Amino acid sequence: MISAYPHLIDLNDYPVTWWNGLLAQAEDIMNRPFLYANSCSGKIMGTLFYEPSTRTQMSFQTAMLRLGGTIIGFDNPQTSSVAKGENLKDTTKIISGYSDVLVIRHPTVGAAKAAALTADCPVINAGDGGHLHPTQTLTDLLTLKAEKKTLSGLTIGLCGDLLNGRTVHSLCKAMSCYENNHFIMISTKELKMPSYIKDTIRAHGGTFEETDSLEEALPKLDVLYMTRIQRERFASPEEYEAQKDTYILTTQKMKLAKPDMIVMHPLPRVDEIEVAVDDDPRALYFKQAKYGMYIRMSLILTMLQSTIKTELLAGQVHKGIACKNPKCITNQEYYLPKSFTGTGTTLTCEYCDERLLLEH
Ligand code: NCD
């Protein structure tokens, strides 16, 4: 299914040259903001936040206001008709008709793609469950470019909830498209990186290793990307309790790191970085959040000017076959076409990227 609009569901739907263009434009916005102050004048951005958010939502809103546009939307679906049982399709259809660009965050994997299927304007994925978070990754790319002066040849440590953390999924997929990046995945065995992300890294020629020791990894790193344990994605409180507090970055541990290593975190922080680390000049996470506003300005502008059509579903619906991932949007919004890529016994859901192994 090809949509008449440009959508940003997964950064890897676009070529690296497109990402680099966004980054260059964001740098220009940072240097010459006055040139862009009215560039979205008369345009409206809708924000549908079905899940809590501080930085993503407000940086999107500020970005649009700084471009001269205006904003509508909700940050609590319980105050909208969602509370009366309205489905994603109907909400999207209506609000996309009021807006020039729509930003959506949803707790269910694949929700942004599902919304784009019916939207009458460009849709930007601001996080779909534990799946992807492309605009956080654009934020991270801008931070790396501005602070490390390169997006290649970096050893990047990813620490915490690598299973449920959508920011690290999108970051790995993106950074493996630049040359010679090496990932050190630091997690417990329960919270390891999903295999579809590791497959993508391999497919792009990137390399990775997995460890459970932050102390052992630290001296090797150019970048440490910390994440919180994603409490809301656990099946039970007991499973979360067993994982929380496993990794805590302290000023003591920072002594093991290179003098020019930078610490990034998408935030919010719970307790995985000791507050005293904030005073270390290598702690970049607050600055990182500000870069997020500039890259979102660049993104909104690009989406509003673009005439690109987006291929949302390229695969096929197979009679009687549904996605086995209970967290997939196709198992919540039943009207959606259950579309898969691949052939034979291995099919991949086009919404959640889960592989389905069929038995004959
Ligand atoms: C992240 C998210 O929502 O995925 N935060 C963000 O967008 N800056 C990370 C998180 O919630 O842990």
mmCIF file of C-alpha atoms and ligand atoms in Angstrom:
data_model
loop_
_atom_site.group_PDB
_atom_site.id
_atom_site.type_symbol
_atom_site.label_atom_id
_atom_site.label_comp_id
_atom_site.label_asym_id
_atom_site.label_seq_id
_atom_site.Cartn_x
_atom_site.Cartn_y
_atom_site.Cartn_z
ATOM 1 C CA MET A 1 0.000 0.000 0.000
ATOM 2 C CA ILE A 2 1.466 3.329 -1.064
ATOM 3 C CA SER A 3 0.401 6.442 0.825
ATOM 4 C CA ALA A 4 0.176 9.802 -0.927
ATOM 5 C CA TYR A 5 2.105 11.400 1.965
ATOM 6 C CA PRO A 6 5.646 11.298 3.339
ATOM 7 C CA HIS A 7 5.623 9.485 6.697
ATOM 8 C CA LEU A 8 8.408 8.804 9.179
ATOM 9 C CA ILE A 9 7.670 5.418 10.706
ATOM 10 C CA ASP A 10 11.153 3.876 10.661
ATOM 11 C CA LEU A 11 14.267 5.930 9.882
ATOM 12 C CA ASN A 12 15.580 3.059 7.767
ATOM 13 C CA ASP A 13 12.735 3.622 5.294
ATOM 14 C CA TYR A 14 14.819 6.596 4.094
ATOM 15 C CA PRO A 15 18.381 6.645 2.711
ATOM 16 C CA VAL A 16 21.291 7.875 4.818
ATOM 17 C CA THR A 17 21.597 10.883 2.490
ATOM 18 C CA TRP A 18 18.127 11.991 3.663
ATOM 19 C CA TRP A 19 19.143 11.724 7.335
ATOM 20 C CA ASN A 20 22.327 13.668 6.595
ATOM 21 C CA GLY A 21 20.251 16.385 4.913
ATOM 22 C CA LEU A 22 18.078 16.682 8.034
ATOM 23 C CA LEU A 23 21.172 16.922 10.231
ATOM 24 C CA ALA A 24 22.760 19.617 8.053
ATOM 25 C CA GLN A 25 19.529 21.620 8.071
ATOM 26 C CA ALA A 26 19.276 21.269 11.886
ATOM 27 C CA GLU A 27 22.808 22.667 12.208
ATOM 28 C CA ASP A 28 21.816 25.604 10.033
ATOM 29 C CA ILE A 29 18.706 26.164 12.197
ATOM 30 C CA MET A 30 20.932 26.203 15.301
ATOM 31 C CA ASN A 31 23.254 28.755 13.700
ATOM 32 C CA ARG A 32 20.680 30.959 11.983
ATOM 33 C CA PRO A 33 17.296 30.441 13.744
ATOM 34 C CA PHE A 34 15.923 33.788 12.477
ATOM 35 C CA LEU A 35 15.871 32.428 8.910
ATOM 36 C CA TYR A 36 13.347 29.760 9.923
ATOM 37 C CA ALA A 37 11.130 31.725 12.338
ATOM 38 C CA ASN A 38 8.174 31.919 9.915
ATOM 39 C CA SER A 39 8.830 28.920 7.711
ATOM 40 C CA CYS A 40 5.747 27.006 8.961
ATOM 41 C CA SER A 41 3.493 29.998 9.366
ATOM 42 C CA GLY A 42 -0.161 28.996 8.862
ATOM 43 C CA LYS A 43 0.570 25.276 9.372
ATOM 44 C CA ILE A 44 -0.887 23.114 12.151
ATOM 45 C CA MET A 45 0.772 20.137 13.830
ATOM 46 C CA GLY A 46 -1.444 17.577 15.606
ATOM 47 C CA THR A 47 0.087 15.605 18.489
ATOM 48 C CA LEU A 48 -1.610 12.375 19.578
ATOM 49 C CA PHE A 49 0.180 11.149 22.697
ATOM 50 C CA TYR A 50 -1.431 7.934 23.928
ATOM 51 C CA GLU A 51 1.560 7.441 26.274
ATOM 52 C CA PRO A 52 3.321 9.764 28.755
ATOM 53 C CA SER A 53 6.021 12.042 27.373
ATOM 54 C CA THR A 54 7.882 15.161 28.429
ATOM 55 C CA ARG A 55 10.775 15.763 26.025
ATOM 56 C CA THR A 56 9.390 14.263 22.833
ATOM 57 C CA GLN A 57 6.047 15.988 23.091
ATOM 58 C CA MET A 58 7.274 19.376 24.235
ATOM 59 C CA SER A 59 10.264 19.476 21.911
ATOM 60 C CA PHE A 60 7.918 18.744 18.988
ATOM 61 C CA GLN A 61 5.532 21.447 20.161
ATOM 62 C CA THR A 62 8.320 23.987 20.725
ATOM 63 C CA ALA A 63 9.825 23.088 17.366
ATOM 64 C CA MET A 64 6.575 23.885 15.554
ATOM 65 C CA LEU A 65 6.056 27.119 17.516
ATOM 66 C CA ARG A 66 9.639 28.226 16.740
ATOM 67 C CA LEU A 67 8.918 27.632 13.041
ATOM 68 C CA GLY A 68 5.905 29.945 13.258
ATOM 69 C CA GLY A 69 3.260 27.186 13.161
ATOM 70 C CA THR A 70 0.602 26.211 15.697
ATOM 71 C CA ILE A 71 -0.327 23.015 17.528
ATOM 72 C CA ILE A 72 -3.368 20.956 18.534
ATOM 73 C CA GLY A 73 -3.643 17.557 20.202
ATOM 74 C CA PHE A 74 -3.938 15.526 23.386
ATOM 75 C CA ASP A 75 -1.410 14.199 25.857
ATOM 76 C CA ASN A 76 -3.879 12.025 27.712
ATOM 77 C CA PRO A 77 -6.181 9.876 25.570
ATOM 78 C CA GLN A 78 -8.576 9.634 28.531
ATOM 79 C CA THR A 79 -9.620 13.242 27.874
ATOM 80 C CA SER A 80 -10.390 12.440 24.214
ATOM 81 C CA SER A 81 -12.958 10.177 22.548
ATOM 82 C CA VAL A 82 -10.465 7.312 22.923
ATOM 83 C CA ALA A 83 -11.972 7.003 26.430
ATOM 84 C CA LYS A 84 -15.344 6.333 24.757
ATOM 85 C CA GLY A 85 -13.842 3.497 22.727
ATOM 86 C CA GLU A 86 -12.872 5.252 19.496
ATOM 87 C CA ASN A 87 -10.388 3.242 17.468
ATOM 88 C CA LEU A 88 -7.026 4.452 16.181
ATOM 89 C CA LYS A 89 -8.262 4.630 12.609
ATOM 90 C CA ASP A 90 -11.117 7.047 13.341
ATOM 91 C CA THR A 91 -9.072 9.326 15.630
ATOM 92 C CA THR A 92 -6.278 9.489 13.065
ATOM 93 C CA LYS A 93 -8.662 10.125 10.183
ATOM 94 C CA ILE A 94 -10.289 13.062 11.940
ATOM 95 C CA ILE A 95 -7.220 14.762 13.448
ATOM 96 C CA SER A 96 -5.149 14.313 10.279
ATOM 97 C CA GLY A 97 -7.947 16.153 8.487
ATOM 98 C CA TYR A 98 -7.483 19.099 10.865
ATOM 99 C CA SER A 99 -3.653 19.074 10.682
ATOM 100 C CA ASP A 100 -0.806 19.474 8.202
ATOM 101 C CA VAL A 101 1.413 16.978 10.043
ATOM 102 C CA LEU A 102 0.588 14.452 12.757
ATOM 103 C CA VAL A 103 2.910 13.227 15.524
ATOM 104 C CA ILE A 104 1.846 10.036 17.289
ATOM 105 C CA ARG A 105 3.111 8.144 20.323
ATOM 106 C CA HIS A 106 1.347 4.914 21.269
ATOM 107 C CA PRO A 107 2.004 2.032 23.672
ATOM 108 C CA THR A 108 1.356 -0.594 20.982
ATOM 109 C CA VAL A 109 3.989 -1.804 18.529
ATOM 110 C CA GLY A 110 3.228 -0.826 14.929
ATOM 111 C CA ALA A 111 0.637 1.844 15.872
ATOM 112 C CA ALA A 112 2.340 4.638 13.907
ATOM 113 C CA LYS A 113 2.311 2.583 10.717
ATOM 114 C CA ALA A 114 -1.319 1.660 11.336
ATOM 115 C CA ALA A 115 -2.179 5.354 11.793
ATOM 116 C CA ALA A 116 -0.336 6.313 8.592
ATOM 117 C CA LEU A 117 -2.489 3.851 6.621
ATOM 118 C CA THR A 118 -5.524 6.108 7.076
ATOM 119 C CA ALA A 119 -4.020 9.542 7.708
ATOM 120 C CA ASP A 120 -4.706 12.461 5.382
ATOM 121 C CA CYS A 121 -1.365 14.141 6.183
ATOM 122 C CA PRO A 122 2.226 13.050 6.992
ATOM 123 C CA VAL A 123 2.588 10.949 10.177
ATOM 124 C CA ILE A 124 5.678 10.985 12.398
ATOM 125 C CA ASN A 125 6.306 8.073 14.761
ATOM 126 C CA ALA A 126 7.156 9.464 18.205
ATOM 127 C CA GLY A 127 7.514 5.964 19.691
ATOM 128 C CA ASP A 128 5.445 2.805 19.134
ATOM 129 C CA GLY A 129 5.566 0.574 22.214
ATOM 130 C CA GLY A 130 8.947 -1.075 22.681
ATOM 131 C CA HIS A 131 9.573 -1.040 18.922
ATOM 132 C CA LEU A 132 11.047 2.127 17.379
ATOM 133 C CA HIS A 133 11.653 5.794 18.149
ATOM 134 C CA PRO A 134 13.081 7.384 14.993
ATOM 135 C CA THR A 135 12.990 11.014 16.158
ATOM 136 C CA GLN A 136 14.965 10.149 19.291
ATOM 137 C CA THR A 137 17.522 8.601 16.974
ATOM 138 C CA LEU A 138 17.663 11.760 14.867
ATOM 139 C CA THR A 139 18.272 13.589 18.156
ATOM 140 C CA ASP A 140 21.061 11.139 18.970
ATOM 141 C CA LEU A 141 22.644 11.467 15.514
ATOM 142 C CA LEU A 142 22.688 15.258 15.828
ATOM 143 C CA THR A 143 24.217 14.987 19.310
ATOM 144 C CA LEU A 144 26.935 12.620 18.072
ATOM 145 C CA LYS A 145 27.680 14.744 15.023
ATOM 146 C CA ALA A 146 27.905 17.946 17.057
ATOM 147 C CA GLU A 147 29.819 16.484 19.992
ATOM 148 C CA LYS A 148 31.975 13.670 18.526
ATOM 149 C CA LYS A 149 32.284 15.332 15.088
ATOM 150 C CA THR A 150 31.686 11.984 13.390
ATOM 151 C CA LEU A 151 29.068 9.269 12.948
ATOM 152 C CA SER A 152 31.584 6.586 11.944
ATOM 153 C CA GLY A 153 34.245 4.470 13.620
ATOM 154 C CA LEU A 154 32.645 4.710 17.067
ATOM 155 C CA THR A 155 32.429 2.085 19.798
ATOM 156 C CA ILE A 156 29.000 2.565 21.311
ATOM 157 C CA GLY A 157 27.964 0.947 24.573
ATOM 158 C CA LEU A 158 24.219 0.446 25.055
ATOM 159 C CA CYS A 159 23.256 -0.315 28.627
ATOM 160 C CA GLY A 160 20.041 -1.269 30.410
ATOM 161 C CA ASP A 161 16.757 -2.465 28.960
ATOM 162 C CA LEU A 162 17.825 -3.443 25.460
ATOM 163 C CA LEU A 163 14.788 -5.684 25.005
ATOM 164 C CA ASN A 164 12.085 -3.065 25.561
ATOM 165 C CA GLY A 165 13.973 0.181 24.929
ATOM 166 C CA ARG A 166 12.813 1.496 21.561
ATOM 167 C CA THR A 167 15.484 4.222 21.524
ATOM 168 C CA VAL A 168 18.341 1.713 21.391
ATOM 169 C CA HIS A 169 16.574 -0.306 18.689
ATOM 170 C CA SER A 170 16.303 2.679 16.370
ATOM 171 C CA LEU A 171 19.817 3.857 17.256
ATOM 172 C CA CYS A 172 21.432 0.512 16.367
ATOM 173 C CA LYS A 173 19.543 0.311 13.088
ATOM 174 C CA ALA A 174 20.686 3.808 12.158
ATOM 175 C CA MET A 175 24.299 3.772 13.382
ATOM 176 C CA SER A 176 24.989 0.453 11.658
ATOM 177 C CA CYS A 177 24.425 2.297 8.352
ATOM 178 C CA TYR A 178 27.517 4.441 8.987
ATOM 179 C CA GLU A 179 30.945 2.842 8.571
ATOM 180 C CA ASN A 180 32.871 0.908 11.211
ATOM 181 C CA ASN A 181 30.613 1.381 14.186
ATOM 182 C CA HIS A 182 30.877 -1.294 16.855
ATOM 183 C CA PHE A 183 28.177 -1.892 19.471
ATOM 184 C CA ILE A 184 28.748 -3.290 22.952
ATOM 185 C CA MET A 185 25.357 -4.388 24.279
ATOM 186 C CA ILE A 186 25.375 -4.381 28.070
ATOM 187 C CA SER A 187 22.366 -6.048 29.682
ATOM 188 C CA THR A 188 21.146 -8.956 31.759
ATOM 189 C CA LYS A 189 20.281 -12.089 29.807
ATOM 190 C CA GLU A 190 16.556 -11.348 30.266
ATOM 191 C CA LEU A 191 16.810 -7.899 28.661
ATOM 192 C CA LYS A 192 19.029 -8.639 25.649
ATOM 193 C CA MET A 193 18.662 -6.870 22.301
ATOM 194 C CA PRO A 194 15.954 -8.491 20.095
ATOM 195 C CA SER A 195 17.275 -10.660 17.290
ATOM 196 C CA TYR A 196 15.662 -8.612 14.514
ATOM 197 C CA ILE A 197 17.845 -5.647 15.530
ATOM 198 C CA LYS A 198 20.987 -7.817 15.586
ATOM 199 C CA ASP A 199 20.043 -9.131 12.138
ATOM 200 C CA THR A 200 19.777 -5.563 10.845
ATOM 201 C CA ILE A 201 23.209 -4.658 12.263
ATOM 202 C CA ARG A 202 24.743 -7.729 10.594
ATOM 203 C CA ALA A 203 22.983 -7.001 7.309
ATOM 204 C CA HIS A 204 24.540 -3.520 7.237
ATOM 205 C CA GLY A 205 28.016 -4.912 8.000
ATOM 206 C CA GLY A 206 28.091 -3.544 11.567
ATOM 207 C CA THR A 207 29.610 -5.515 14.441
ATOM 208 C CA PHE A 208 28.487 -6.085 18.011
ATOM 209 C CA GLU A 209 29.281 -7.993 21.183
ATOM 210 C CA GLU A 210 27.130 -8.734 24.217
ATOM 211 C CA THR A 211 28.165 -8.583 27.869
ATOM 212 C CA ASP A 212 26.584 -8.230 31.293
ATOM 213 C CA SER A 213 29.449 -6.136 32.709
ATOM 214 C CA LEU A 214 29.318 -2.335 32.508
ATOM 215 C CA GLU A 215 32.716 -2.095 34.255
ATOM 216 C CA GLU A 216 34.420 -4.287 31.637
ATOM 217 C CA ALA A 217 32.888 -2.416 28.720
ATOM 218 C CA LEU A 218 33.462 1.144 29.982
ATOM 219 C CA PRO A 219 37.187 1.589 29.115
ATOM 220 C CA LYS A 220 36.531 0.618 25.468
ATOM 221 C CA LEU A 221 33.721 3.074 24.784
ATOM 222 C CA ASP A 222 33.528 6.330 22.814
ATOM 223 C CA VAL A 223 29.862 6.666 23.731
ATOM 224 C CA LEU A 224 27.860 5.179 26.597
ATOM 225 C CA TYR A 225 24.099 5.192 25.925
ATOM 226 C CA MET A 226 22.277 4.505 29.187
ATOM 227 C CA THR A 227 18.594 3.548 29.311
ATOM 228 C CA ARG A 228 16.061 3.022 32.076
ATOM 229 C CA ILE A 229 14.433 -0.328 32.730
ATOM 230 C CA GLN A 230 11.046 0.082 31.001
ATOM 231 C CA ARG A 231 8.728 -0.780 33.890
ATOM 232 C CA GLU A 232 5.542 -0.306 31.850
ATOM 233 C CA ARG A 233 6.561 -3.014 29.346
ATOM 234 C CA PHE A 234 6.931 -5.841 31.896
ATOM 235 C CA ALA A 235 4.273 -8.525 32.249
ATOM 236 C CA SER A 236 4.404 -8.432 36.081
ATOM 237 C CA PRO A 237 5.788 -6.153 38.848
ATOM 238 C CA GLU A 238 7.947 -9.063 40.059
ATOM 239 C CA GLU A 239 9.752 -9.300 36.708
ATOM 240 C CA TYR A 240 10.474 -5.566 36.816
ATOM 241 C CA GLU A 241 11.683 -5.717 40.438
ATOM 242 C CA ALA A 242 14.143 -8.461 39.483
ATOM 243 C CA GLN A 243 15.723 -6.243 36.821
ATOM 244 C CA LYS A 244 15.690 -2.723 38.250
ATOM 245 C CA ASP A 245 18.907 -1.270 39.718
ATOM 246 C CA THR A 246 21.146 -3.781 37.898
ATOM 247 C CA TYR A 247 23.161 -1.033 36.206
ATOM 248 C CA ILE A 248 23.882 2.254 37.915
ATOM 249 C CA LEU A 249 26.463 4.638 36.478
ATOM 250 C CA THR A 250 28.366 6.315 39.308
ATOM 251 C CA THR A 251 31.179 8.884 39.489
ATOM 252 C CA GLN A 252 33.387 5.986 40.616
ATOM 253 C CA LYS A 253 32.619 3.977 37.456
ATOM 254 C CA MET A 254 33.164 7.072 35.297
ATOM 255 C CA LYS A 255 36.849 6.842 36.311
ATOM 256 C CA LEU A 256 37.087 3.711 34.121
ATOM 257 C CA ALA A 257 35.946 5.621 31.022
ATOM 258 C CA LYS A 258 38.042 7.443 28.418
ATOM 259 C CA PRO A 259 38.467 11.180 29.025
ATOM 260 C CA ASP A 260 36.496 11.943 25.854
ATOM 261 C CA MET A 261 33.770 9.318 26.208
ATOM 262 C CA ILE A 262 30.324 10.912 26.233
ATOM 263 C CA VAL A 263 27.333 9.692 28.246
ATOM 264 C CA MET A 264 23.971 9.871 26.493
ATOM 265 C CA HIS A 265 20.500 8.973 27.772
ATOM 266 C CA PRO A 266 17.156 9.585 26.046
ATOM 267 C CA LEU A 267 15.688 10.410 29.498
ATOM 268 C CA PRO A 268 13.703 10.124 31.707
ATOM 269 C CA ARG A 269 16.321 8.897 34.157
ATOM 270 C CA VAL A 270 15.081 6.813 37.057
ATOM 271 C CA ASP A 271 18.188 5.848 39.029
ATOM 272 C CA GLU A 272 20.500 4.327 36.413
ATOM 273 C CA ILE A 273 22.735 7.419 36.463
ATOM 274 C CA GLU A 274 23.757 8.810 39.843
ATOM 275 C CA VAL A 275 22.855 12.521 40.041
ATOM 276 C CA ALA A 276 26.490 13.402 40.861
ATOM 277 C CA VAL A 277 27.494 12.230 37.338
ATOM 278 C CA ASP A 278 25.601 15.272 35.952
ATOM 279 C CA ASP A 279 28.563 17.463 36.937
ATOM 280 C CA ASP A 280 30.993 15.426 34.828
ATOM 281 C CA PRO A 281 31.619 17.317 31.545
ATOM 282 C CA ARG A 282 31.186 14.010 29.724
ATOM 283 C CA ALA A 283 27.513 13.839 30.790
ATOM 284 C CA LEU A 284 25.724 15.013 27.656
ATOM 285 C CA TYR A 285 22.104 13.997 28.267
ATOM 286 C CA PHE A 286 20.633 17.408 29.052
ATOM 287 C CA LYS A 287 22.308 18.947 26.010
ATOM 288 C CA GLN A 288 21.109 15.957 23.963
ATOM 289 C CA ALA A 289 17.482 16.818 24.833
ATOM 290 C CA LYS A 290 18.007 20.332 23.447
ATOM 291 C CA TYR A 291 19.436 18.986 20.185
ATOM 292 C CA GLY A 292 16.109 17.126 19.951
ATOM 293 C CA MET A 293 14.237 20.385 19.484
ATOM 294 C CA TYR A 294 16.459 21.500 16.582
ATOM 295 C CA ILE A 295 16.319 18.192 14.724
ATOM 296 C CA ARG A 296 12.526 18.152 15.122
ATOM 297 C CA MET A 297 12.368 21.648 13.619
ATOM 298 C CA SER A 298 14.341 20.308 10.691
ATOM 299 C CA LEU A 299 12.103 17.245 10.416
ATOM 300 C CA ILE A 300 8.773 19.122 10.558
ATOM 301 C CA LEU A 301 9.967 21.527 7.879
ATOM 302 C CA THR A 302 11.126 18.689 5.655
ATOM 303 C CA MET A 303 7.917 16.689 6.064
ATOM 304 C CA LEU A 304 5.804 19.731 5.199
ATOM 305 C CA GLN A 305 7.844 20.449 2.065
ATOM 306 C CA SER A 306 8.268 16.852 0.889
ATOM 307 C CA THR A 307 6.268 15.296 -1.946
ATOM 308 C CA ILE A 308 7.613 11.792 -1.302
ATOM 309 C CA LYS A 309 5.021 9.003 -1.328
ATOM 310 C CA THR A 310 5.598 6.300 1.287
ATOM 311 C CA GLU A 311 5.285 2.562 0.729
ATOM 312 C CA LEU A 312 3.673 1.425 3.982
ATOM 313 C CA LEU A 313 2.829 -2.191 3.173
ATOM 314 C CA ALA A 314 4.853 -4.018 0.543
ATOM 315 C CA GLY A 315 4.008 -7.612 1.467
ATOM 316 C CA GLN A 316 0.926 -9.786 1.344
ATOM 317 C CA VAL A 317 -2.069 -10.793 3.415
ATOM 318 C CA HIS A 318 -2.128 -14.598 3.813
ATOM 319 C CA LYS A 319 -5.535 -16.121 4.426
ATOM 320 C CA GLY A 320 -5.959 -17.198 8.054
ATOM 321 C CA ILE A 321 -2.507 -16.018 9.199
ATOM 322 C CA ALA A 322 -2.165 -13.469 12.018
ATOM 323 C CA CYS A 323 0.856 -12.028 13.838
ATOM 324 C CA LYS A 324 1.761 -14.040 16.956
ATOM 325 C CA ASN A 325 3.112 -11.009 18.836
ATOM 326 C CA PRO A 326 0.448 -10.081 21.436
ATOM 327 C CA LYS A 327 1.886 -6.538 21.585
ATOM 328 C CA CYS A 328 1.364 -5.983 17.834
ATOM 329 C CA ILE A 329 -1.258 -3.418 16.798
ATOM 330 C CA THR A 330 -2.857 -5.973 14.452
ATOM 331 C CA ASN A 331 -3.950 -7.874 17.560
ATOM 332 C CA GLN A 332 -5.715 -4.807 18.965
ATOM 333 C CA GLU A 333 -7.163 -3.063 15.934
ATOM 334 C CA TYR A 334 -8.762 -5.948 14.074
ATOM 335 C CA TYR A 335 -9.695 -4.097 10.869
ATOM 336 C CA LEU A 336 -6.008 -3.745 9.884
ATOM 337 C CA PRO A 337 -4.774 -5.846 6.938
ATOM 338 C CA LYS A 338 -2.438 -8.465 8.474
ATOM 339 C CA SER A 339 0.372 -8.011 6.013
ATOM 340 C CA PHE A 340 3.669 -9.936 5.946
ATOM 341 C CA THR A 341 6.848 -9.824 3.902
ATOM 342 C CA GLY A 342 8.870 -12.954 3.149
ATOM 343 C CA THR A 343 7.920 -16.263 1.654
ATOM 344 C CA GLY A 344 7.651 -19.928 2.527
ATOM 345 C CA THR A 345 7.692 -20.740 6.210
ATOM 346 C CA THR A 346 9.272 -17.476 7.366
ATOM 347 C CA LEU A 347 7.065 -14.417 7.287
ATOM 348 C CA THR A 348 7.777 -11.044 8.916
ATOM 349 C CA CYS A 349 4.957 -8.866 10.229
ATOM 350 C CA GLU A 350 5.074 -5.479 8.524
ATOM 351 C CA TYR A 351 3.898 -3.643 11.630
ATOM 352 C CA CYS A 352 6.040 -5.088 14.433
ATOM 353 C CA ASP A 353 8.920 -6.791 12.526
ATOM 354 C CA GLU A 354 8.381 -10.058 14.431
ATOM 355 C CA ARG A 355 9.262 -13.188 12.492
ATOM 356 C CA LEU A 356 6.606 -15.830 12.228
ATOM 357 C CA LEU A 357 7.819 -19.384 11.705
ATOM 358 C CA LEU A 358 5.090 -21.461 10.109
ATOM 359 C CA GLU A 359 4.871 -25.206 10.487
ATOM 360 C CA HIS A 360 3.598 -27.380 7.666
HETATM 361 C C1 NCD B 1 12.282 7.481 25.723
HETATM 362 C C2 NCD B 1 11.012 6.853 25.199
HETATM 363 O O1 NCD B 1 9.926 7.349 25.408
HETATM 364 O O2 NCD B 1 11.166 5.823 24.562
HETATM 365 N N1 NCD B 1 12.191 8.813 26.088
HETATM 366 C C3 NCD B 1 12.158 9.789 25.158
HETATM 367 O O3 NCD B 1 11.419 9.762 24.206
HETATM 368 N N2 NCD B 1 13.028 10.791 25.310
HETATM 369 C C4 NCD B 1 12.977 6.652 26.708
HETATM 370 C C5 NCD B 1 12.232 6.083 27.872
HETATM 371 O O4 NCD B 1 11.038 6.282 28.049
HETATM 372 O O5 NCD B 1 12.894 5.402 28.655
#
